[in-house]
CSV table of C-alpha atoms and ligand atoms in Angstrom, one decimal:
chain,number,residue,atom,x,y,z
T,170,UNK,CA,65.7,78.6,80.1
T,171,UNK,CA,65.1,74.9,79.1
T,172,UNK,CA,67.4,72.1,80.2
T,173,UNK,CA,69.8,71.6,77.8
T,174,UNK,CA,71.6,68.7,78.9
T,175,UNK,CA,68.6,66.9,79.1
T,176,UNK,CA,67.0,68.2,75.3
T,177,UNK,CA,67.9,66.9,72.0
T,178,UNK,CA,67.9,70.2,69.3
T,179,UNK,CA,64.5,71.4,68.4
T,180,UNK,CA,64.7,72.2,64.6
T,181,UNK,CA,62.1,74.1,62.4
T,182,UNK,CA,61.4,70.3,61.2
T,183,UNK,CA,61.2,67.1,62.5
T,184,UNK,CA,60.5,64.3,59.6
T,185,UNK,CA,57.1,62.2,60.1
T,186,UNK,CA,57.5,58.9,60.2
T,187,UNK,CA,55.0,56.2,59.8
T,188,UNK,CA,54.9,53.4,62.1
T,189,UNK,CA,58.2,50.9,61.5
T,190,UNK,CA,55.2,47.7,61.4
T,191,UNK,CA,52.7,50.1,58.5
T,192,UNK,CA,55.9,50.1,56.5
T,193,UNK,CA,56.9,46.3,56.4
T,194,UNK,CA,54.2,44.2,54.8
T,195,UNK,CA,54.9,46.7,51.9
T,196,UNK,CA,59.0,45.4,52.0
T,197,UNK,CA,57.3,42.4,52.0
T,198,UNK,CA,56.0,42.6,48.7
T,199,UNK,CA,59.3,44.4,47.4
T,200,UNK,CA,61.2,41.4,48.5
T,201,UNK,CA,58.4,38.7,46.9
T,202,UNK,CA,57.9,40.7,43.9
T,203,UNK,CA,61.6,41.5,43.4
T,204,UNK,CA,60.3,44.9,41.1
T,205,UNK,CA,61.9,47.5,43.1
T,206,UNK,CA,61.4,50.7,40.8
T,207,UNK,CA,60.5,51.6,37.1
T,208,UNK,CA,56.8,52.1,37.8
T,209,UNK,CA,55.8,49.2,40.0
T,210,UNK,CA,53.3,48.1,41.4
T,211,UNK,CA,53.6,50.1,45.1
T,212,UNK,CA,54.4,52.9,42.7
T,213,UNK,CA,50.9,52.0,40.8
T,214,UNK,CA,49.5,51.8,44.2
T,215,UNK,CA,50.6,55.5,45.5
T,216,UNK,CA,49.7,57.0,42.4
T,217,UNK,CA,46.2,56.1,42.4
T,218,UNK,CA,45.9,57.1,46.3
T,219,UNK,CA,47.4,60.4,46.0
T,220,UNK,CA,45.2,61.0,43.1
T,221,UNK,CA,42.5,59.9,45.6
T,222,UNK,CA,43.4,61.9,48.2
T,223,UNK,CA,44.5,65.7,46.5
T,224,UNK,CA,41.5,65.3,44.1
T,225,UNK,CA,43.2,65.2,41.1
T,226,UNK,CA,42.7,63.2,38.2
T,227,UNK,CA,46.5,62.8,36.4
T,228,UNK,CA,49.6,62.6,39.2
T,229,UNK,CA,52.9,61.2,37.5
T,230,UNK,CA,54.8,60.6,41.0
T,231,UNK,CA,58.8,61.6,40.5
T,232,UNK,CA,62.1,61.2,42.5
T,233,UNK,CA,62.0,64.8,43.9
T,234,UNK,CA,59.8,68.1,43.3
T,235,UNK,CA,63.2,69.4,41.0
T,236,UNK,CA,63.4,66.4,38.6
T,237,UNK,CA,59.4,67.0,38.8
T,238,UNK,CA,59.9,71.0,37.9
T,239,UNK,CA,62.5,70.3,35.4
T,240,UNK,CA,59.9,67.7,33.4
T,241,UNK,CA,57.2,70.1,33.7
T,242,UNK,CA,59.3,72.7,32.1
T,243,UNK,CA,60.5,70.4,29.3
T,244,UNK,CA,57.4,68.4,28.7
T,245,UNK,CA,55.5,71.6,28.1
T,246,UNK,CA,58.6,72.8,25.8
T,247,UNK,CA,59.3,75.9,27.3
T,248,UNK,CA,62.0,78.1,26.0
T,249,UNK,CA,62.8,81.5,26.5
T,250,UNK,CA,62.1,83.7,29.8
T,251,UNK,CA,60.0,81.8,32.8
T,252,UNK,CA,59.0,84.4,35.3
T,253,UNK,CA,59.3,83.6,38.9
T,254,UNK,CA,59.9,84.4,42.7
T,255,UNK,CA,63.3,85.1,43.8
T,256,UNK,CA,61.6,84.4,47.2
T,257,UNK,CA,62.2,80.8,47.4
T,258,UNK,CA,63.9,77.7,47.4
T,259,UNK,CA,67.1,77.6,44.8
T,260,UNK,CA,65.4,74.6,43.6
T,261,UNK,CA,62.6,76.7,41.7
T,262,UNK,CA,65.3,79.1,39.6
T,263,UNK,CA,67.9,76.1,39.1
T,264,UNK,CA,65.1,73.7,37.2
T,265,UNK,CA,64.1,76.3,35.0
T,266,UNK,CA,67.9,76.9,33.8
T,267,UNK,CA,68.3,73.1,34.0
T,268,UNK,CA,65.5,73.3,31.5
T,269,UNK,CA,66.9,75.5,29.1
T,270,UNK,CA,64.7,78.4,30.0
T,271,UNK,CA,65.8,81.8,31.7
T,272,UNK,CA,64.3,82.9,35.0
T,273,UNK,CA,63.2,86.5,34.8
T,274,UNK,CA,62.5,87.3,38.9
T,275,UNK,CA,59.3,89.5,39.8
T,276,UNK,CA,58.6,91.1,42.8
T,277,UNK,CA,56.0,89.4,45.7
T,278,UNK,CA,53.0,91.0,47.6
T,279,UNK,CA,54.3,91.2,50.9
T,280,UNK,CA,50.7,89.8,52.4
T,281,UNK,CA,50.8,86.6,50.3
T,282,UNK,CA,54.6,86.7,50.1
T,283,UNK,CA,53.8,84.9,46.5
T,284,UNK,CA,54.5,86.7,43.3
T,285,UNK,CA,52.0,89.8,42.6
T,286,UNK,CA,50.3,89.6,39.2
T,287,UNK,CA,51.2,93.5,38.4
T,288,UNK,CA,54.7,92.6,38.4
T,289,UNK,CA,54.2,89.6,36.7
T,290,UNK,CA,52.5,92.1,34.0
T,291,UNK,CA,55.3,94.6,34.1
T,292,UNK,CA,58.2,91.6,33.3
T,293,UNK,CA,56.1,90.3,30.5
T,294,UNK,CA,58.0,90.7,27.1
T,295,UNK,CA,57.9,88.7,23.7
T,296,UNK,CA,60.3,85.4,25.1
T,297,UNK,CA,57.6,85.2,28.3
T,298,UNK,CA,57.2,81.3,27.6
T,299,UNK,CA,56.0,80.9,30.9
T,300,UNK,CA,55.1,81.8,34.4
T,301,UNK,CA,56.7,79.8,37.7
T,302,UNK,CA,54.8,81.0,41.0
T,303,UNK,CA,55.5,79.3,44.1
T,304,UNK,CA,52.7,79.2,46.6
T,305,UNK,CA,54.9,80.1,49.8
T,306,UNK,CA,54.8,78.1,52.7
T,307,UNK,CA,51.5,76.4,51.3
T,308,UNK,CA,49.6,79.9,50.9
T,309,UNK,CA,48.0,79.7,47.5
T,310,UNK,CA,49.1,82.3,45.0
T,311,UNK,CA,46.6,84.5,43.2
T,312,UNK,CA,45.6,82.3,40.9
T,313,UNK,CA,42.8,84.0,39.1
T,314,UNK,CA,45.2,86.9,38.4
T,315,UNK,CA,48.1,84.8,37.2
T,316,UNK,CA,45.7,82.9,34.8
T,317,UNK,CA,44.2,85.4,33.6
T,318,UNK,CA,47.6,86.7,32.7
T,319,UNK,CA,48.9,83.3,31.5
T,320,UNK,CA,45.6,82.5,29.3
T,321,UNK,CA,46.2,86.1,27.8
T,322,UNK,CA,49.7,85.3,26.6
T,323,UNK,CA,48.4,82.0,25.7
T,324,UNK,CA,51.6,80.3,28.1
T,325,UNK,CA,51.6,77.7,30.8
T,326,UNK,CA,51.5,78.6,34.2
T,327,UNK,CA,53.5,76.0,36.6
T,328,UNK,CA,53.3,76.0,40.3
T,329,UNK,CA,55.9,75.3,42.3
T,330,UNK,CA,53.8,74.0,44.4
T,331,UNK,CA,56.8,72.1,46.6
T,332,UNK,CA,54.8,73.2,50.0
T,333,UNK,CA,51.5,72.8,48.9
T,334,UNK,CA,50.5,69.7,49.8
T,335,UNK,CA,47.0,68.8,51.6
T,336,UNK,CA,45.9,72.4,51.0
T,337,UNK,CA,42.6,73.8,49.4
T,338,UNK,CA,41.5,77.1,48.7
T,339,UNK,CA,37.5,77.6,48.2
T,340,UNK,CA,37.4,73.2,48.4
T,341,UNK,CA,39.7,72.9,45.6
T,342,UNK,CA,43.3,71.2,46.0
T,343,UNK,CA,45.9,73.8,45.4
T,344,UNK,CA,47.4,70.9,43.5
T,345,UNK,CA,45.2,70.8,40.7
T,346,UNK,CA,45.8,74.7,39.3
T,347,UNK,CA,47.4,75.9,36.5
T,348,UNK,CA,48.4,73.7,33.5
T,349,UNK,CA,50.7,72.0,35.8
T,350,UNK,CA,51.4,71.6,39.4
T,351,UNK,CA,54.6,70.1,40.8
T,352,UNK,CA,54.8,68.8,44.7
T,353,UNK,CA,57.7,67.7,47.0
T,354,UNK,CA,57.7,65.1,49.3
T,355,UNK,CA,61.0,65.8,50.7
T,356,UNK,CA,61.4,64.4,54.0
T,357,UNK,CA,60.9,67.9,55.5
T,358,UNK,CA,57.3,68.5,54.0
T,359,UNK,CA,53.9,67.6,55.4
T,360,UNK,CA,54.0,64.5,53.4
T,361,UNK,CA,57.2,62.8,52.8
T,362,UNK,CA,58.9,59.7,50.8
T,363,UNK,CA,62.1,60.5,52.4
T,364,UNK,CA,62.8,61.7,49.1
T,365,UNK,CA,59.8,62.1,46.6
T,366,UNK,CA,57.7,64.6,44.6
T,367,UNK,CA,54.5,64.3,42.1
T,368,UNK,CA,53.7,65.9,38.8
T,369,UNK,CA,50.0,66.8,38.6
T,370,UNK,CA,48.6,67.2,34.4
T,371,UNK,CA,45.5,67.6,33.7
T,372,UNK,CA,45.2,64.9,30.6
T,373,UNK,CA,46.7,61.9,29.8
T,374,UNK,CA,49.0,63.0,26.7
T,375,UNK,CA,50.2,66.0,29.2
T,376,UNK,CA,51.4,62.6,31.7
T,377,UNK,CA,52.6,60.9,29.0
T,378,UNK,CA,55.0,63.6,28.4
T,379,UNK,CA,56.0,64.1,32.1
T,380,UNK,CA,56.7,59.9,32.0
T,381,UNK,CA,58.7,59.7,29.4
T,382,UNK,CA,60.9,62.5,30.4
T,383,UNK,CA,61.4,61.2,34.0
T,384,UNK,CA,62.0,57.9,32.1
T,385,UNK,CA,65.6,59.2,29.9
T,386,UNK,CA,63.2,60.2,27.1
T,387,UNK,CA,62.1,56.6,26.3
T,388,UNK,CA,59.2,56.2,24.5
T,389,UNK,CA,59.6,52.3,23.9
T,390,UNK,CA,62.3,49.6,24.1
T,391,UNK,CA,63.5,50.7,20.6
T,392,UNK,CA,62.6,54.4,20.7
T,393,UNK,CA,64.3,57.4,22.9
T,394,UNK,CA,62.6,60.7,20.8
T,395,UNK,CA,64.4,62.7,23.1
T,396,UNK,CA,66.7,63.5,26.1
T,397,UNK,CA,65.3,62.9,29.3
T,398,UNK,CA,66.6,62.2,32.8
T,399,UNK,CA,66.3,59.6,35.4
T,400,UNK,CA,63.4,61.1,38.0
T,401,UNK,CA,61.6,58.0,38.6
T,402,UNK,CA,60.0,57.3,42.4
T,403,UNK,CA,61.7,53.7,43.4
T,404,UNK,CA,59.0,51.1,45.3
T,405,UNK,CA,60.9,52.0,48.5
T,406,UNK,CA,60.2,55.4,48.3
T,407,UNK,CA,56.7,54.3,47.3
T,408,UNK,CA,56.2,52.2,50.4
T,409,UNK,CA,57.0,54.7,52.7
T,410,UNK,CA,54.7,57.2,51.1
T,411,UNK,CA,51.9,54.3,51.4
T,412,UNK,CA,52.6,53.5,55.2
T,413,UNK,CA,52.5,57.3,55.4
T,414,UNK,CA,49.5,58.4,53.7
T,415,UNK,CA,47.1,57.2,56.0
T,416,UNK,CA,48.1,59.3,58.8
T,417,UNK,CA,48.7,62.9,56.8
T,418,UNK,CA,45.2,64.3,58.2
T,419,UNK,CA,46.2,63.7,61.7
T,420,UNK,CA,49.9,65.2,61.1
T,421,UNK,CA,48.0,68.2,59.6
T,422,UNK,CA,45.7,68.6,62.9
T,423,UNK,CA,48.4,68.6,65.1
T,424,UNK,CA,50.4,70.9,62.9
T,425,UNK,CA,46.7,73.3,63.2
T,426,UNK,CA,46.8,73.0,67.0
T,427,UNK,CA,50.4,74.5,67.1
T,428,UNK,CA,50.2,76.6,64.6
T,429,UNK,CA,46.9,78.0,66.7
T,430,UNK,CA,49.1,78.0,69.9
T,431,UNK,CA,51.5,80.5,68.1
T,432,UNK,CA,48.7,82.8,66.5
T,433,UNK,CA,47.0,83.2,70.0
T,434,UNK,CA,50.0,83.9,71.9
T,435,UNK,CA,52.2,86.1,69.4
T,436,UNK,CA,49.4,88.5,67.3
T,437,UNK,CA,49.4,91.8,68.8
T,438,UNK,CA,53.3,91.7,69.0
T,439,UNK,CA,55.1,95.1,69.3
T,440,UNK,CA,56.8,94.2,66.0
T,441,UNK,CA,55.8,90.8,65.2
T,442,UNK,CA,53.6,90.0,62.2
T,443,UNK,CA,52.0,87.2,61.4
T,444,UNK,CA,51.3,85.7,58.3
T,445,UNK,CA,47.3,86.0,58.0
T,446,UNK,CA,45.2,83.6,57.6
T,447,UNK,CA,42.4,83.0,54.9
T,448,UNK,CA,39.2,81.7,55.5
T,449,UNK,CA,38.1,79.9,52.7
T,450,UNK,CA,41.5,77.9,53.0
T,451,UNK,CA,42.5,74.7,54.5
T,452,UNK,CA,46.4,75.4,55.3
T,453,UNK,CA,48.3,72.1,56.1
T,454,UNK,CA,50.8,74.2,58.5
T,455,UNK,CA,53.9,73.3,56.6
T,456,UNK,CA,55.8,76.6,58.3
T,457,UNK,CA,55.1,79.2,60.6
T,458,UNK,CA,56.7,82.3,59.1
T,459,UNK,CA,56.7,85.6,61.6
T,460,UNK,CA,58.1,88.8,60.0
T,461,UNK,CA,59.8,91.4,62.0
T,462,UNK,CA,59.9,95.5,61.6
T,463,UNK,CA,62.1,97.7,63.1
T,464,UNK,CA,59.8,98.3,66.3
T,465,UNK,CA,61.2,94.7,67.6
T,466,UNK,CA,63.8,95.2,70.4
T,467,UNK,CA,66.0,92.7,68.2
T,468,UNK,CA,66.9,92.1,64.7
T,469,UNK,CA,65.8,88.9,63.0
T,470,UNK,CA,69.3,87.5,63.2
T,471,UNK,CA,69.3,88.9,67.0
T,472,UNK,CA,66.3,86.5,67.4
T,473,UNK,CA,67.4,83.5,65.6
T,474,UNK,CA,71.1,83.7,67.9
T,475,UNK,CA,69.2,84.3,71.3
T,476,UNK,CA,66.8,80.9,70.1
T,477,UNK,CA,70.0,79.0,69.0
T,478,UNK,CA,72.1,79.6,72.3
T,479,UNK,CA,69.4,77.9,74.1
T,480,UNK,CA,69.5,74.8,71.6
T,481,UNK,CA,66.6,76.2,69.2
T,482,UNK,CA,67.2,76.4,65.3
T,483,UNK,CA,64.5,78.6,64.0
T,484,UNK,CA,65.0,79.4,60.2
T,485,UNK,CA,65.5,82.2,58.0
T,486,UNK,CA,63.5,80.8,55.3
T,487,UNK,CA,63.9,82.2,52.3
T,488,UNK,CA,67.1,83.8,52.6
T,489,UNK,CA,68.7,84.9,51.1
T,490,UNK,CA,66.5,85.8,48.0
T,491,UNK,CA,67.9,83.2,45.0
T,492,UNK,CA,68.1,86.4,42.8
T,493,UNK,CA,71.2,87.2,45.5
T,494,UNK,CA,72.9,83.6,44.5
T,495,UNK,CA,76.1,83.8,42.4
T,496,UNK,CA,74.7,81.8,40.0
T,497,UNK,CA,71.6,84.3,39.8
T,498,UNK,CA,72.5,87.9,40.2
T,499,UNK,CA,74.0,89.2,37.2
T,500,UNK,CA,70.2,88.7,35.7
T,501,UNK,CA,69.0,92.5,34.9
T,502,UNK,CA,66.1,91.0,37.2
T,503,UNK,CA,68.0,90.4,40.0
T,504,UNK,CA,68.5,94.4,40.4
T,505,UNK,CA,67.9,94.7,44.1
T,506,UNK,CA,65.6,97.8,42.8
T,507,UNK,CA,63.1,95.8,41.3
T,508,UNK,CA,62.6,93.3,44.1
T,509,UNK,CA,62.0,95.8,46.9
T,510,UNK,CA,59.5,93.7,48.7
T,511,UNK,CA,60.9,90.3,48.5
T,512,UNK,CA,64.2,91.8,49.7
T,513,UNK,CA,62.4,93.5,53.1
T,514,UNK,CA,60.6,90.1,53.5
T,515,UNK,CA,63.5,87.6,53.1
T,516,UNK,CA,65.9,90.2,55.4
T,517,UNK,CA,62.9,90.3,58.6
T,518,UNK,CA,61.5,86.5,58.2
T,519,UNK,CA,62.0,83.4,60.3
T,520,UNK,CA,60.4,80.2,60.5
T,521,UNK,CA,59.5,79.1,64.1
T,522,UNK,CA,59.8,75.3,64.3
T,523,UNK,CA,56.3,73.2,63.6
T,524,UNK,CA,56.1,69.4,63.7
T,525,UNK,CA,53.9,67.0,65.6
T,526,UNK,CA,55.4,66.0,68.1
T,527,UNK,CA,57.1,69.4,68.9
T,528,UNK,CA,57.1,69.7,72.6
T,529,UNK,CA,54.7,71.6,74.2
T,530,UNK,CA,57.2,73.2,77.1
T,531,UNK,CA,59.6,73.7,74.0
T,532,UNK,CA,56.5,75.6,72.4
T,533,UNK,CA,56.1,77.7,75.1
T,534,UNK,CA,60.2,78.8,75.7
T,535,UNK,CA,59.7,79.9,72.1
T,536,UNK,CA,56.3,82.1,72.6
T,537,UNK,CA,58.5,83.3,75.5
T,538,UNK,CA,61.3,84.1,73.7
T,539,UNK,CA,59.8,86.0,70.9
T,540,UNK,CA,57.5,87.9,73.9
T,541,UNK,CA,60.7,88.9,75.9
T,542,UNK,CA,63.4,88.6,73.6
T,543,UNK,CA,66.0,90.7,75.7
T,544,UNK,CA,65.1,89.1,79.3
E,131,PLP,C1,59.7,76.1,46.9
E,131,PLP,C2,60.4,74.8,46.7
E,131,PLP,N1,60.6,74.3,45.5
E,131,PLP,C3,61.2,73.2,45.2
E,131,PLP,C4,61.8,72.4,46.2
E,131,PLP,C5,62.6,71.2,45.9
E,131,PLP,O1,62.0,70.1,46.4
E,131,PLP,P1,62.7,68.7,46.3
E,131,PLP,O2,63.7,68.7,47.5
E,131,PLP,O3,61.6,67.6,46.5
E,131,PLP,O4,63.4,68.6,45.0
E,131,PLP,C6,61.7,72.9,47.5
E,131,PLP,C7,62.3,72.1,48.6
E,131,PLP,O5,62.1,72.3,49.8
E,131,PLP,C8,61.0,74.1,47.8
E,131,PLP,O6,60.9,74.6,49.0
């Protein structure tokens, strides 16, 4: 038992923060400059950096990874049926309808917990206008298979790639697949602006696009073409991700170390699997999902309530599945029969809280916890 008096709540998160003294000489410049959003120059600044640091060669930066989605989606003029997980965040399913496109939910491989091509395949129909895969927990999706799939239809394929931040598969950032890729940096991710998020294109016309739309639709002072919405990163958000960047490697390591502590202790678990690692990827440890089967003395939500009562909030990320929401089910995709997988998955997940500066005797009540959950 840990001392509870003397422990603030461990969450599945804690947000980064850059050093308070990294982040003023930047407010400095707000406060001389007096631009404080609309593209300045911190804004200018981040943009070229991120591009510098994911490898990628056309990064719009936006206000959040939804306003982000919902761009992508527009700028691309999608309409019709956009196929994607109902395993995970709301956000994904509510900016395609936000679009003015319909999700159409396909199942996941339960390895990769990412949508699996063959149902991607079996959903496809005449109104496919797109494909919306979400690389879960910052494990890339089968990208070969979903392009192939994509290129074949001749649609876009647009990752949701909220959690995807930092990683690469076979050298290559995650960020720079499909015809678009669309990050968060929500305070809870790897890398945050407090609020924040980044469009990656691969040309300048596709940017353009994504601008203008995260701009109301303005083209120029005298022309709006079309509706668009404010999603525009403000130079405080800006700042913060500058004072930030510089220490996202060394957040990532640490992450790796505990993330390592958890693999060691907790594989080989009567009833506890892990979510495997690949080799040829660099994760950046966003979450550390276990899944549970019915050989575990307890069920998941056993688990998470003996955690909670000693002042531990693991979470049951994603659950429910977004195809269960009110505002999803009556979709004929939503039919708990065709989402078999994602269902077992989201009922016999939890996330196991991973941050930096997660403390290492609060680490080890957890290992012990999931080791002996009824002592
Ligand atoms: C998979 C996924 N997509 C989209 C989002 C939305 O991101 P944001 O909060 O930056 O809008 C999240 C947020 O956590 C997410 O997990």
């Amino acid at each position: 038992m840990l001392d509870l008096e003397n422990r603030r709540p461990t969450f599945v998160t804690r947000p980064g923060l850059p050093e308070i003294g990294d982040v003023l000489p930047y407010l400095e410049r707000i406060w001389s400059s007096r631009v404080l959003t609309n593209g300045g120059p911190l804004a200018q600044e981040l943009t070229v950096a991120l591009q510098d640091y994911l490898g990628v060669a056309h990064l719009s930066l936006v206000s959040n990874c939804t306003s982000g989605c919902i761009a992508a989606l527009r700028g691309l003029k999608v309409k019709g049926q956009v196929i994607t997980s109902p395993f995970s965040f709301v956000a994904t399913a509510n900016s395609i309808v936000l679009a003015g496109a319909e999700p159409v939910f396909a199942d996941i491989d339960p390895v990769s917990l990412n949508l699996d091509p063959e149902q991607v395949e079996r959903h496809l129909t005449s109104d496919t206008a797109a494909i919306m895969p979400v690389h879960s927990f910052g494990n890339p999706c089968d990208h070969a298979a979903l392009e192939e799939i994509a290129n074949r239809r001749g649609i876009p394929l647009i990752y949701d790639a909220a959690h995807a931040f930092g990683v690469k598969s076979n050298g290559q950032s995650l960020t720079n697949l499909g015809t678009c890729s669309v990050v968060s940096f929500h305070a809870t991710k790897v890398f945050n602006t407090f609020e924040g998020g980044a469009v990656i294109t691969h040309d300048e016309q596709s940017k353009a696009a994504v601008e203008r739309l995260i701009n109301h639709g303005i083209e120029h002072e005298t022309s709006v073409p079309e509706i668009g919405l404010n999603g525009k990163m403000s130079e405080l958000h800006a700042a913060v991700g500058l004072a930030q960047l510089p220490y996202v490697d060394e957040i990532i390591n640490q992450r790796m170390m505990i993330a390592n502590k958890y693999s060691a202790r907790l594989s080989g678990t009567q009833g506890v699997h892990l979510v495997q690692p690949s080799p040829d990827v660099r994760y950046n440890y966003y979450m550390f999902p276990i899944l549970l089967d019915t050989t575990y003395p307890l069920s998941r939500d056993e688990l998470c309530a003996t955690m909670e009562a000693e002042g531990i909030f693991p979470r049951r990320y994603f659950f429910p599945l977004v195809s269960d929401l009110p505002s999803f089910q009556h979709h004929s995709s939503a039919e708990p029969s065709n989402l078999p997988e994602a269902r077992r998955v989201a009922n016999s997940i939890v996330c196991l809280p991973i941050y930096p500066d997660l403390p290492s005797v609060v680490q080890d009540r957890i290992i012990e916890i999931v080791l002996s959950p009824t002592r």
